[in-house]
Short mmCIF file of C-alpha atoms in Angstrom, two decimals:
data_model
loop_
_atom_site.label_atom_id
_atom_site.label_comp_id
_atom_site.label_asym_id
_atom_site.label_seq_id
_atom_site.Cartn_x
_atom_site.Cartn_y
_atom_site.Cartn_z
CA MET N 1 0.07 -0.01 0.15
CA LYS N 2 1.13 3.37 -0.87
CA ARG N 3 1.93 5.55 2.14
CA ILE N 4 1.27 9.53 2.06
CA ILE N 5 2.84 12.40 4.06
CA VAL N 6 0.39 14.75 4.30
CA SER N 7 1.37 18.82 4.51
CA PHE N 8 -0.79 21.05 5.72
CA LEU N 9 0.75 24.54 6.10
CA GLY N 10 4.03 23.21 6.58
CA LEU N 11 3.71 20.99 9.18
CA TRP N 12 4.77 17.12 7.98
CA LEU N 13 2.25 14.99 9.38
CA LEU N 14 2.82 10.59 8.85
CA TYR N 15 -0.38 9.20 8.99
CA THR N 16 0.35 5.42 10.22
CA ASN N 17 -0.54 3.73 13.59
CA PRO N 18 -0.51 1.04 15.48
CA LEU N 19 -3.83 -0.46 17.13
CA TYR N 20 -1.85 -3.60 17.30
CA SER N 21 -4.39 -5.36 15.03
CA ASP N 22 -4.25 -6.62 11.72
CA GLU N 23 -6.55 -4.44 10.66
CA ASN N 24 -5.49 -1.21 11.81
CA GLU N 25 -2.14 -1.50 12.58
CA SER N 26 -0.72 1.14 9.92
CA ASP N 27 -4.06 3.89 10.04
CA TRP N 28 -3.87 6.59 12.45
CA MET N 29 -7.31 6.65 13.85
CA GLN N 30 -7.20 8.70 16.76
CA TYR N 31 -5.93 12.17 18.14
CA GLY N 32 -2.49 10.35 19.64
CA GLY N 33 -2.55 7.38 17.08
CA HIS N 34 -4.40 4.80 19.11
CA GLU N 35 -6.79 5.28 21.93
CA GLY N 36 -4.02 5.03 24.63
CA GLY N 37 -1.68 7.70 22.80
CA GLY N 38 1.50 6.39 22.27
CA ARG N 39 1.84 7.67 18.70
CA TYR N 40 3.78 4.77 17.84
CA SER N 41 3.86 3.25 14.19
CA PRO N 42 5.83 -0.12 13.39
CA LEU N 43 6.09 0.96 9.95
CA ASN N 44 9.54 1.02 8.48
CA GLN N 45 8.98 2.42 4.58
CA ILE N 46 10.25 5.71 5.37
CA ASN N 47 13.48 5.79 7.30
CA LYS N 48 16.67 7.93 7.82
CA ASP N 49 17.91 6.54 4.59
CA ASN N 50 15.20 7.73 2.60
CA VAL N 51 13.46 10.66 4.11
CA HIS N 52 15.33 13.31 2.50
CA ASP N 53 13.69 11.68 -1.18
CA LEU N 54 10.04 13.18 0.40
CA GLU N 55 8.38 15.08 -1.86
CA VAL N 56 4.92 17.29 -1.76
CA ALA N 57 2.59 14.75 -3.44
CA TRP N 58 -0.25 17.41 -2.87
CA THR N 59 -1.84 20.53 -1.12
CA PHE N 60 -5.08 21.36 0.49
CA LYS N 61 -6.33 25.10 1.61
CA THR N 62 -9.22 24.56 4.27
CA GLY N 63 -10.21 28.58 3.25
CA HIS N 64 -11.86 28.61 6.39
CA LEU N 65 -10.25 32.17 6.85
CA ASP N 66 -12.16 33.41 3.61
CA ARG N 67 -15.70 32.10 4.98
CA VAL N 68 -15.27 34.55 8.05
CA PRO N 69 -17.87 37.37 7.31
CA GLU N 70 -16.13 40.94 6.90
CA ARG N 71 -17.83 42.34 9.38
CA LEU N 72 -15.91 39.89 11.39
CA SER N 73 -12.59 40.31 10.16
CA PHE N 74 -10.76 41.01 13.06
CA LEU N 75 -11.59 37.48 14.06
CA ARG N 76 -9.33 36.28 11.02
CA LYS N 77 -6.42 36.98 13.95
CA LEU N 78 -7.70 34.88 16.20
CA VAL N 79 -7.09 31.32 15.21
CA GLY N 80 -5.20 28.15 16.07
CA PHE N 81 -4.40 25.74 13.32
CA GLN N 82 -3.53 23.09 15.48
CA VAL N 83 -5.49 19.94 14.10
CA THR N 84 -4.54 16.32 13.73
CA PRO N 85 -6.50 14.70 11.03
CA ILE N 86 -7.27 11.32 11.48
CA LEU N 87 -7.56 8.37 9.28
CA LEU N 88 -11.06 6.70 8.92
CA PRO N 89 -11.69 2.70 7.70
CA ASP N 90 -11.30 1.21 4.27
CA ASP N 91 -15.22 0.06 4.60
CA VAL N 92 -15.69 4.09 6.02
CA GLY N 93 -14.47 5.53 2.56
CA GLY N 94 -10.74 5.81 3.92
CA HIS N 95 -11.04 9.51 4.65
CA LEU N 96 -8.15 11.88 5.94
CA VAL N 97 -10.69 13.64 8.40
CA LEU N 98 -10.02 17.08 9.87
CA CYS N 99 -11.47 19.79 11.31
CA THR N 100 -11.38 23.95 10.81
CA PRO N 101 -10.81 26.50 13.91
CA PHE N 102 -13.92 26.91 13.15
CA ASN N 103 -15.23 23.51 13.90
CA GLU N 104 -16.09 22.85 9.70
CA VAL N 105 -15.14 19.18 9.67
CA ILE N 106 -13.54 18.48 5.82
CA ALA N 107 -12.87 14.84 4.66
CA LEU N 108 -10.12 14.34 1.89
CA ASP N 109 -8.53 11.67 -0.12
CA PRO N 110 -5.52 10.64 1.61
CA THR N 111 -3.93 9.76 -2.14
CA SER N 112 -4.78 12.78 -3.87
CA GLY N 113 -6.21 15.62 -1.42
CA GLU N 114 -9.08 15.59 -3.11
CA GLN N 115 -11.99 16.96 -1.16
CA ARG N 116 -14.95 14.35 -0.38
CA TRP N 117 -17.04 15.92 1.71
CA PHE N 118 -17.67 19.24 3.92
CA TYR N 119 -19.89 19.95 6.95
CA SER N 120 -20.29 23.29 8.76
CA PRO N 121 -21.97 23.86 12.02
CA GLU N 122 -22.59 27.13 11.60
CA ILE N 123 -20.77 28.33 14.84
CA ASN N 124 -21.73 31.68 16.98
CA LEU N 125 -18.79 33.19 16.25
CA MET N 126 -19.75 36.47 18.42
CA PRO N 127 -19.64 36.73 21.79
CA LEU N 128 -15.97 36.31 21.68
CA ALA N 129 -15.19 33.64 24.41
CA GLY N 130 -11.31 33.39 22.68
CA ARG N 131 -8.97 32.13 20.11
CA PHE N 132 -10.71 29.72 17.78
CA ASN N 133 -9.27 26.30 17.76
CA CYS N 134 -10.49 22.54 16.80
CA LYS N 135 -7.69 20.49 17.59
CA GLY N 136 -9.51 17.37 16.17
CA LEU N 137 -12.14 14.89 15.77
CA SER N 138 -12.72 11.10 17.33
CA GLN N 139 -14.13 8.00 15.72
CA TRP N 140 -16.55 5.50 16.72
CA ARG N 141 -17.67 2.22 15.35
CA ASP N 142 -20.85 0.97 17.09
CA PRO N 143 -21.07 -3.01 17.66
CA GLU N 144 -24.70 -2.98 17.72
CA ALA N 145 -25.35 -1.35 14.38
CA ASN N 146 -25.75 -2.81 10.35
CA PRO N 147 -22.43 -1.72 8.66
CA ASP N 148 -24.76 -0.45 6.22
CA GLU N 149 -26.42 2.10 8.53
CA LEU N 150 -25.91 6.08 8.56
CA CYS N 151 -23.48 6.90 11.68
CA ALA N 152 -22.72 2.86 12.50
CA HIS N 153 -19.01 4.63 12.21
CA SER N 154 -19.36 7.97 13.90
CA LEU N 155 -17.25 10.91 14.36
CA PHE N 156 -17.34 13.10 17.31
CA MET N 157 -16.46 16.89 17.55
CA ALA N 158 -16.80 19.70 20.52
CA THR N 159 -17.37 22.83 19.34
CA ASN N 160 -16.00 26.47 20.23
CA ASP N 161 -19.44 27.56 20.71
CA LYS N 162 -20.12 24.38 23.15
CA ARG N 163 -22.06 21.87 21.23
CA LEU N 164 -20.76 18.06 21.04
CA ILE N 165 -21.71 17.25 17.14
CA ALA N 166 -22.01 13.30 15.69
CA LEU N 167 -21.10 12.53 12.38
CA ASP N 168 -21.68 9.80 9.25
CA GLY N 169 -18.34 8.75 8.97
CA ARG N 170 -19.07 8.28 5.56
CA THR N 171 -20.99 10.77 4.59
CA GLY N 172 -20.49 13.38 6.96
CA THR N 173 -24.06 13.64 7.60
CA PRO N 174 -25.78 14.57 10.97
CA CYS N 175 -26.67 11.83 13.27
CA PRO N 176 -30.65 11.79 13.44
CA GLY N 177 -30.38 9.94 16.48
CA PHE N 178 -28.12 12.24 18.33
CA GLY N 179 -29.30 14.50 20.40
CA GLU N 180 -31.13 16.97 18.09
CA ASN N 181 -30.56 16.81 14.11
CA GLY N 182 -26.65 15.42 15.29
CA GLN N 183 -26.07 18.09 18.33
CA VAL N 184 -26.29 18.20 21.81
CA ASP N 185 -26.37 22.08 23.45
CA VAL N 186 -23.49 21.05 26.67
CA THR N 187 -24.06 24.48 27.82
CA PRO N 188 -27.26 23.52 30.03
CA TYR N 189 -25.19 20.59 31.63
CA ILE N 190 -22.44 22.94 32.37
CA LYS N 191 -24.97 25.53 33.94
CA ALA N 192 -26.59 22.73 35.90
CA LEU N 193 -23.50 22.30 38.00
CA GLU N 194 -21.72 25.80 37.51
CA PRO N 195 -23.97 28.80 39.71
CA THR N 196 -20.87 31.26 38.08
CA ASN N 197 -21.49 33.82 35.62
CA GLN N 198 -18.26 32.52 33.60
CA ILE N 199 -19.86 30.25 30.84
CA ARG N 200 -19.75 32.46 28.07
CA SER N 201 -15.76 32.63 28.53
CA SER N 202 -15.75 28.21 28.24
CA GLN N 203 -14.83 26.74 25.06
CA LEU N 204 -14.52 23.05 23.59
CA LYS N 205 -11.71 22.60 21.39
CA SER N 206 -10.14 19.11 21.99
CA PRO N 207 -11.63 15.85 20.67
CA PRO N 208 -13.19 14.40 22.97
CA ALA N 209 -12.55 10.77 23.99
CA VAL N 210 -14.62 8.02 23.24
CA VAL N 211 -14.82 4.19 25.49
CA ASN N 212 -17.29 1.64 24.74
CA GLY N 213 -19.99 4.12 23.51
CA VAL N 214 -19.51 6.95 25.92
CA ILE N 215 -18.35 10.09 24.79
CA ILE N 216 -16.13 12.56 27.35
CA ILE N 217 -15.54 15.95 26.99
CA GLY N 218 -13.57 18.51 29.22
CA GLY N 219 -13.24 22.38 28.31
CA THR N 220 -11.53 25.72 28.69
CA GLY N 221 -11.80 28.62 29.99
CA ASN N 222 -10.08 32.38 30.78
CA LYS N 223 -8.36 31.16 34.37
CA PHE N 224 -5.34 33.17 33.99
CA LYS N 225 -7.64 36.48 34.07
CA ASP N 226 -10.51 35.49 36.47
CA ALA N 227 -10.47 33.60 39.77
CA SER N 228 -14.03 32.58 38.99
CA SER N 229 -13.60 30.87 36.34
CA ILE N 230 -15.80 28.18 34.48
CA ASN N 231 -16.00 24.64 36.33
CA GLY N 232 -13.98 21.88 34.99
CA ALA N 233 -16.24 18.86 35.18
CA VAL N 234 -15.78 16.23 33.18
CA ARG N 235 -19.04 15.07 31.26
CA GLY N 236 -20.36 12.12 29.85
CA PHE N 237 -22.62 11.59 26.98
CA ASP N 238 -24.31 8.20 25.20
CA ALA N 239 -22.68 7.96 22.24
CA ARG N 240 -26.13 6.70 20.41
CA SER N 241 -28.22 9.04 21.88
CA GLY N 242 -26.30 12.11 23.07
CA GLU N 243 -27.90 11.69 26.62
CA PHE N 244 -26.28 12.95 29.19
CA LEU N 245 -24.59 10.20 31.88
CA TRP N 246 -22.34 11.60 34.14
CA ALA N 247 -20.36 14.03 35.42
CA PHE N 248 -17.32 14.69 37.43
CA ASP N 249 -16.01 17.43 39.38
CA THR N 250 -12.59 18.18 39.16
CA LEU N 251 -13.01 20.52 42.15
CA VAL N 252 -14.09 19.51 45.95
CA ARG N 253 -17.39 21.10 46.35
CA ASP N 254 -18.66 19.20 49.73
CA GLN N 255 -18.74 21.85 52.39
CA ASN N 256 -18.39 18.38 54.87
CA ASP N 257 -14.76 17.74 53.14
CA PRO N 258 -12.31 19.63 54.91
CA ASP N 259 -10.61 20.28 51.27
CA ALA N 260 -13.61 21.97 49.85
CA LEU N 261 -13.48 25.25 47.57
CA PRO N 262 -16.37 27.36 46.88
CA TYR N 263 -17.99 27.29 43.27
CA SER N 264 -16.29 31.22 42.84
CA VAL N 265 -13.01 29.25 41.94
CA GLY N 266 -12.64 27.64 38.70
CA GLY N 267 -10.77 25.72 36.46
CA ALA N 268 -8.74 22.29 37.00
CA ASN N 269 -10.47 21.99 33.64
CA VAL N 270 -9.30 19.41 30.87
CA TRP N 271 -8.19 21.50 28.25
CA THR N 272 -5.77 19.16 26.57
CA THR N 273 -6.91 15.52 25.49
CA MET N 274 -7.62 12.97 27.25
CA SER N 275 -6.65 9.03 26.51
CA VAL N 276 -8.32 5.40 26.72
CA ASP N 277 -7.84 2.24 28.15
CA SER N 278 -11.15 0.74 26.38
CA GLU N 279 -10.76 -2.67 28.00
CA ARG N 280 -10.88 -1.79 31.39
CA ASP N 281 -13.53 0.70 30.85
CA LEU N 282 -11.24 3.69 31.94
CA VAL N 283 -10.62 7.21 30.79
CA PHE N 284 -7.19 9.05 31.68
CA VAL N 285 -7.69 12.82 32.73
CA PRO N 286 -5.41 15.11 32.79
CA THR N 287 -6.18 18.33 35.00
CA ALA N 288 -4.96 21.82 34.98
CA SER N 289 -4.17 24.17 37.91
CA ALA N 290 -7.46 25.73 39.58
CA SER N 291 -8.32 29.62 39.12
CA PRO N 292 -6.55 31.80 38.85
CA ASN N 293 -3.24 30.25 37.57
CA PHE N 294 -0.83 32.58 39.41
CA TYR N 295 -2.33 33.75 42.54
CA GLY N 296 -3.87 31.15 45.08
CA GLY N 297 -5.20 33.18 48.17
CA LEU N 298 -9.12 32.16 47.35
CA ARG N 299 -7.86 28.45 47.05
CA PRO N 300 -6.04 27.48 50.78
CA GLY N 301 -5.24 23.86 50.64
CA ASP N 302 -3.97 21.59 48.07
CA ASN N 303 -7.34 22.26 45.59
CA ARG N 304 -7.23 18.13 45.22
CA TYR N 305 -7.96 16.68 41.44
CA ALA N 306 -6.30 19.81 40.05
CA ASN N 307 -2.53 19.32 38.23
CA SER N 308 -3.76 15.75 38.53
CA VAL N 309 -3.84 12.18 36.36
CA LEU N 310 -7.82 11.09 36.91
CA ALA N 311 -8.63 7.56 35.91
CA ILE N 312 -12.23 7.65 35.69
CA LYS N 313 -14.89 4.68 35.11
CA ALA N 314 -15.74 5.94 31.93
CA SER N 315 -19.40 4.33 31.91
CA THR N 316 -20.60 5.68 35.57
CA GLY N 317 -18.38 8.68 35.95
CA GLU N 318 -16.76 6.87 38.86
CA LEU N 319 -12.98 7.97 40.36
CA VAL N 320 -11.09 4.61 40.55
CA TRP N 321 -7.97 6.39 41.18
CA HIS N 322 -6.18 9.80 41.00
CA TYR N 323 -2.72 11.19 41.38
CA GLN N 324 -1.78 14.97 41.95
CA THR N 325 1.75 15.92 40.56
CA LEU N 326 1.58 19.33 41.61
CA HIS N 327 -0.23 20.69 45.36
CA HIS N 328 -1.72 24.04 45.38
CA ASP N 329 -0.45 25.34 41.86
CA ILE N 330 0.53 29.20 41.41
CA TRP N 331 2.67 28.62 38.33
CA ASP N 332 0.46 27.70 35.57
CA TRP N 333 2.28 24.12 35.54
CA ASP N 334 -1.02 22.43 34.30
CA LEU N 335 -0.84 19.13 32.95
CA PRO N 336 -0.61 19.73 29.35
CA THR N 337 -1.07 16.72 27.42
CA HIS N 338 -2.98 13.28 27.13
CA PRO N 339 -1.21 10.34 29.82
CA ILE N 340 0.48 7.86 27.66
CA LEU N 341 -0.77 4.31 28.13
CA VAL N 342 1.97 2.13 27.13
CA ASP N 343 2.72 -1.91 28.61
CA VAL N 344 6.15 -2.02 29.30
CA THR N 345 8.25 -5.47 28.70
CA THR N 346 10.11 -6.39 31.77
CA LYS N 347 11.82 -9.29 32.89
CA GLU N 348 9.41 -9.78 35.41
CA GLY N 349 6.59 -9.65 32.48
CA VAL N 350 4.35 -7.28 30.82
CA ILE N 351 3.44 -4.32 33.40
CA PRO N 352 0.83 -1.49 31.95
CA ILE N 353 1.94 1.69 32.81
CA VAL N 354 0.57 5.46 32.72
CA ILE N 355 3.09 8.16 31.55
CA GLN N 356 2.47 11.90 32.59
CA LEU N 357 4.77 14.73 30.50
CA GLY N 358 4.32 18.40 31.55
CA LYS N 359 5.41 21.58 31.64
CA THR N 360 8.31 21.17 34.57
CA GLY N 361 10.24 18.54 32.34
CA MET N 362 9.23 15.54 34.77
CA VAL N 363 8.27 12.38 34.06
CA TYR N 364 5.56 10.92 36.23
CA THR N 365 4.83 6.80 35.66
CA PHE N 366 1.87 4.83 37.26
CA HIS N 367 0.67 1.14 37.53
CA ARG N 368 -2.04 1.36 35.08
CA GLU N 369 -4.90 -0.80 37.20
CA THR N 370 -3.76 1.02 40.67
CA GLY N 371 -2.47 4.48 39.98
CA GLU N 372 0.85 3.43 42.41
CA PRO N 373 3.93 5.03 41.10
CA TYR N 374 5.72 2.85 38.40
CA PHE N 375 9.19 4.84 39.59
CA ASP N 376 9.13 6.07 43.08
CA ILE N 377 8.03 9.17 43.91
CA GLU N 378 8.93 11.60 46.91
CA GLU N 379 7.85 14.38 48.40
CA ARG N 380 10.44 16.98 49.07
CA PRO N 381 10.02 20.85 50.43
CA VAL N 382 10.22 23.80 49.15
CA PRO N 383 9.52 27.60 49.42
CA THR N 384 6.10 28.41 51.08
CA ASP N 385 7.35 32.48 51.28
CA GLY N 386 4.82 33.74 48.66
CA ILE N 387 2.24 36.35 48.01
CA VAL N 388 0.37 37.70 51.34
CA GLY N 389 -2.71 35.67 51.81
CA ASP N 390 -1.65 32.73 49.77
CA GLN N 391 -0.97 29.60 51.63
CA LEU N 392 1.34 26.85 49.52
CA SER N 393 2.32 23.37 50.06
CA PRO N 394 5.14 22.95 52.21
CA THR N 395 5.95 19.94 49.80
CA GLN N 396 5.74 18.69 46.15
CA PRO N 397 6.27 15.29 44.72
CA PHE N 398 9.28 14.57 42.70
CA PRO N 399 9.79 11.33 40.81
CA VAL N 400 13.21 9.83 41.69
CA LYS N 401 13.33 8.28 38.51
CA PRO N 402 13.97 9.79 35.05
CA PRO N 403 15.64 13.01 36.44
CA PRO N 404 14.10 16.01 34.75
CA LEU N 405 14.06 16.41 30.95
CA ILE N 406 15.10 19.94 31.70
CA ARG N 407 17.00 22.06 33.20
CA GLN N 408 15.18 23.64 36.46
CA GLY N 409 15.77 26.77 38.97
CA ILE N 410 17.89 29.74 38.10
CA SER N 411 20.27 32.32 39.34
CA PRO N 412 21.93 35.59 37.65
CA ASP N 413 25.02 33.35 37.32
CA ASP N 414 23.16 31.49 34.42
CA ALA N 415 22.96 34.39 32.67
CA TRP N 416 23.62 34.07 28.91
CA GLY N 417 24.29 36.37 25.53
CA VAL N 418 25.59 36.06 22.20
CA THR N 419 27.02 39.48 23.52
CA LEU N 420 28.60 40.95 26.90
CA TYR N 421 25.67 43.84 26.50
CA GLU N 422 22.76 40.89 26.07
CA ARG N 423 24.49 39.22 28.93
CA GLU N 424 25.24 41.78 31.41
CA SER N 425 21.38 43.10 30.40
CA CYS N 426 20.30 39.54 31.69
CA ARG N 427 22.36 39.55 34.94
CA GLU N 428 20.48 42.65 35.78
CA MET N 429 17.10 41.48 34.82
CA ILE N 430 16.94 37.95 37.01
CA THR N 431 19.22 39.90 40.20
CA ASN N 432 16.15 42.24 40.38
CA ALA N 433 13.62 39.50 40.20
CA ARG N 434 13.15 36.60 42.83
CA TYR N 435 14.85 33.83 41.32
CA GLY N 436 15.97 30.00 42.77
CA GLY N 437 14.70 26.88 42.74
CA MET N 438 12.37 26.03 40.37
CA PHE N 439 9.07 26.32 43.15
CA THR N 440 10.19 29.67 43.92
CA PRO N 441 6.44 31.45 44.92
CA MET N 442 5.24 34.45 42.91
CA SER N 443 5.99 37.98 43.85
CA THR N 444 4.73 41.87 43.57
CA LYS N 445 8.71 41.85 42.83
CA GLY N 446 8.30 39.36 40.02
CA THR N 447 9.93 35.99 39.58
CA VAL N 448 11.81 34.17 36.70
CA MET N 449 10.12 30.98 36.20
CA TYR N 450 12.67 28.18 35.16
CA PRO N 451 10.76 25.85 34.03
CA GLN N 452 7.71 28.50 32.11
CA VAL N 453 4.54 28.10 31.96
CA GLY N 454 5.58 26.92 28.07
CA GLY N 455 8.64 24.33 29.10
CA GLY N 456 9.16 20.70 29.16
CA SER N 457 7.14 18.69 27.36
CA ASN N 458 3.85 20.94 25.76
CA TRP N 459 0.37 19.90 24.47
CA GLY N 460 2.39 18.06 21.72
CA GLY N 461 3.22 15.82 24.27
CA GLY N 462 5.36 12.69 23.57
CA ALA N 463 5.57 9.19 21.90
CA PHE N 464 6.55 5.49 22.96
CA ASP N 465 8.08 2.48 21.00
CA PRO N 466 6.90 -0.47 22.71
CA VAL N 467 9.70 -2.58 21.06
CA ARG N 468 12.90 -0.75 22.84
CA ASN N 469 10.56 0.47 25.75
CA ILE N 470 11.59 3.98 24.87
CA LEU N 471 9.75 7.12 25.61
CA ILE N 472 10.55 10.63 22.80
CA THR N 473 9.40 13.59 23.56
CA PRO N 474 10.31 17.34 22.70
CA VAL N 475 10.99 19.44 25.34
CA ALA N 476 11.62 23.34 25.34
CA GLN N 477 13.90 25.28 28.18
CA VAL N 478 13.60 29.27 28.15
CA PRO N 479 13.27 31.30 31.33
CA PHE N 480 9.50 33.57 32.17
CA TYR N 481 8.98 36.75 34.26
CA VAL N 482 5.88 36.94 36.11
CA GLN N 483 4.59 39.74 38.49
CA LEU N 484 1.88 40.21 40.43
CA ILE N 485 1.12 44.09 40.51
CA PRO N 486 -1.24 45.35 43.28
CA GLU N 487 -4.60 46.39 41.28
CA ASP N 488 -4.37 50.25 42.39
CA GLU N 489 -1.14 50.16 40.75
CA VAL N 490 -2.77 48.60 37.10
CA ASP N 491 -3.43 51.44 34.29
CA LYS N 492 -7.05 50.65 33.59
CA LYS N 493 -6.79 51.70 30.47
CA LEU N 494 -4.61 49.71 29.19
CA ALA N 495 -5.86 46.86 31.39
CA LYS N 496 -8.87 46.78 28.67
CA GLU N 497 -6.67 45.91 25.70
CA PRO N 498 -7.32 42.60 24.41
CA MET N 499 -3.88 41.72 25.07
CA ALA N 500 -3.87 42.91 28.59
CA GLY N 501 -2.06 40.24 30.96
CA ASN N 502 -1.08 38.08 28.25
CA PRO N 503 2.37 37.24 27.56
CA MET N 504 4.34 40.63 25.74
CA GLY N 505 1.02 42.34 26.74
CA PRO N 506 0.35 44.69 28.94
CA PRO N 507 -0.84 44.26 32.63
CA GLY N 508 -3.94 42.85 32.87
CA LEU N 509 -6.12 42.53 35.98
CA ILE N 510 -7.17 39.19 37.41
CA LYS N 511 -10.76 39.58 38.32
CA GLY N 512 -11.57 39.13 42.21
CA THR N 513 -8.09 38.76 43.31
CA GLY N 514 -6.66 42.44 44.02
CA TYR N 515 -4.06 42.18 41.57
CA GLY N 516 -3.33 42.59 38.45
CA LEU N 517 -0.49 40.42 35.99
CA PHE N 518 2.48 40.88 33.59
CA GLN N 519 4.01 38.57 31.93
CA LYS N 520 6.47 37.70 29.31
CA PRO N 521 9.54 35.25 28.25
CA LEU N 522 13.13 36.48 29.67
CA LEU N 523 14.59 37.98 26.31
CA SER N 524 17.90 39.96 26.13
CA PRO N 525 17.61 43.64 24.61
CA LEU N 526 18.33 41.67 21.13
CA TYR N 527 15.34 39.15 22.25
CA THR N 528 17.72 35.98 22.38
CA PRO N 529 16.28 33.94 25.43
CA CYS N 530 18.13 34.69 28.65
CA THR N 531 19.97 30.98 29.54
CA LYS N 532 22.27 29.55 27.34
CA PRO N 533 21.05 27.04 24.30
CA PRO N 534 19.54 24.95 23.55
CA TRP N 535 16.10 26.11 23.99
CA SER N 536 14.50 22.80 22.87
CA MET N 537 15.80 18.91 22.42
CA ILE N 538 13.69 15.98 21.81
CA VAL N 539 14.73 13.29 24.82
CA ALA N 540 14.65 9.78 24.82
CA VAL N 541 14.34 7.91 28.21
CA ASP N 542 14.39 4.03 28.81
CA MET N 543 11.25 3.51 30.42
CA ILE N 544 12.75 0.31 32.01
CA THR N 545 15.84 2.06 33.88
CA GLY N 546 14.53 5.38 33.91
CA GLU N 547 17.48 6.50 32.19
CA ILE N 548 17.81 9.31 29.90
CA LEU N 549 19.37 7.46 26.87
CA TRP N 550 19.90 10.92 24.58
#
């Protein structure tokens, strides 16, 4: 069979994927390759000896920006094209399927790039909640349906305007038995659990997880600018009917629990993708920090279930186990990528484990059924002298193995630059801020974060080679500067600008906290990072010994 490498806006994507079955071992059928998210292919047609011979076979332009109405032309700058296309089985057409940032779904011929069908849900573009994005779709074959029935093989997509949509994989026709004409409005289910006023800011951008006929979705919110960001609950829906099945709140609300938080605290959401173990009826959920990102004075305690790996029983929504990788996060070190489910082959036999990568460069590993660490994890003391009113955790979990994949912590001696001028400028910026180990608290003086909010392994995640038991992941290491500013010192006019509070933008307000926020990468006057290269790497880890190979 001829294999095609497809280029979208300069990104090369190879559609090969092991589902460890004869039928699908070379088809990239889910966001992470297969349901466990391992991103591994056994194919060897393309290798280091012939990769230089690759040529562009075809190019397809989605045209999504051209379809934005002229009166809303400013929205064309507020999109992110980060989709991972998936391949449908031959008996469903063998289409290559992707979504645009505006949730239009396009099916292509993978060998020619010709469009086979197009679907648009015509999402609401206003009021603007945030950047438009659609990172992918999910597919599911109904084992109880006649293969020739409409929607016997379905595609599922979560939309920017909070809908869950089901399409027939072969034709792109909305599934008539799913919700109302193929779609479910998720908003009422958010409101049922969310008595705050931040629902408008929420969006659904990542592909749903599908486990044995249950669709699971997370969502995003504006949690770095608002203490009362939307609730981060995970929800399950019936894949045939769209019926709501369950919700799991990712923050403790039971007022009889000492760790309970009020509904004015949100976040702990799942903005990235999830992974699935259908055999065990489990969905593995990586959560973000509670809101707001950089100040925790309104959310005392560890904020249980935030910054955690959750193993949830897909059929019921019951929590089977969880592990919190970061207590009381004030650094925006969300878990940004799905847990990788792999089987490690050891002398004792095959061990099913979970690998969780993250922004800190640390690799957390767990036994899949119990959540017990595969490599040991120990609590170590960290600084607690943060912003007045915040209550930081006295310890944080550190994996004993593998070692950190990136540098952690910074001092003025780490200042770097191509020229003496750059180096001394960087040294001065670090000296004038608060600096130290990786868990150095936020401050009104300004804190240098290293790792940073976009460091380590971000939403791109990693891949696992099951033949050699090797984990491979890209990582980034560039310092970052964050300053909390008393609200009365923030320029209120600048704080209304669209980029206020965003990296490289003017200071913005964090609603409900009494503070403003300024954040930026720590760069020299000539815009090079203030620490020595490399600023990004690809790292390989032996998952038997826990050692970094290269």
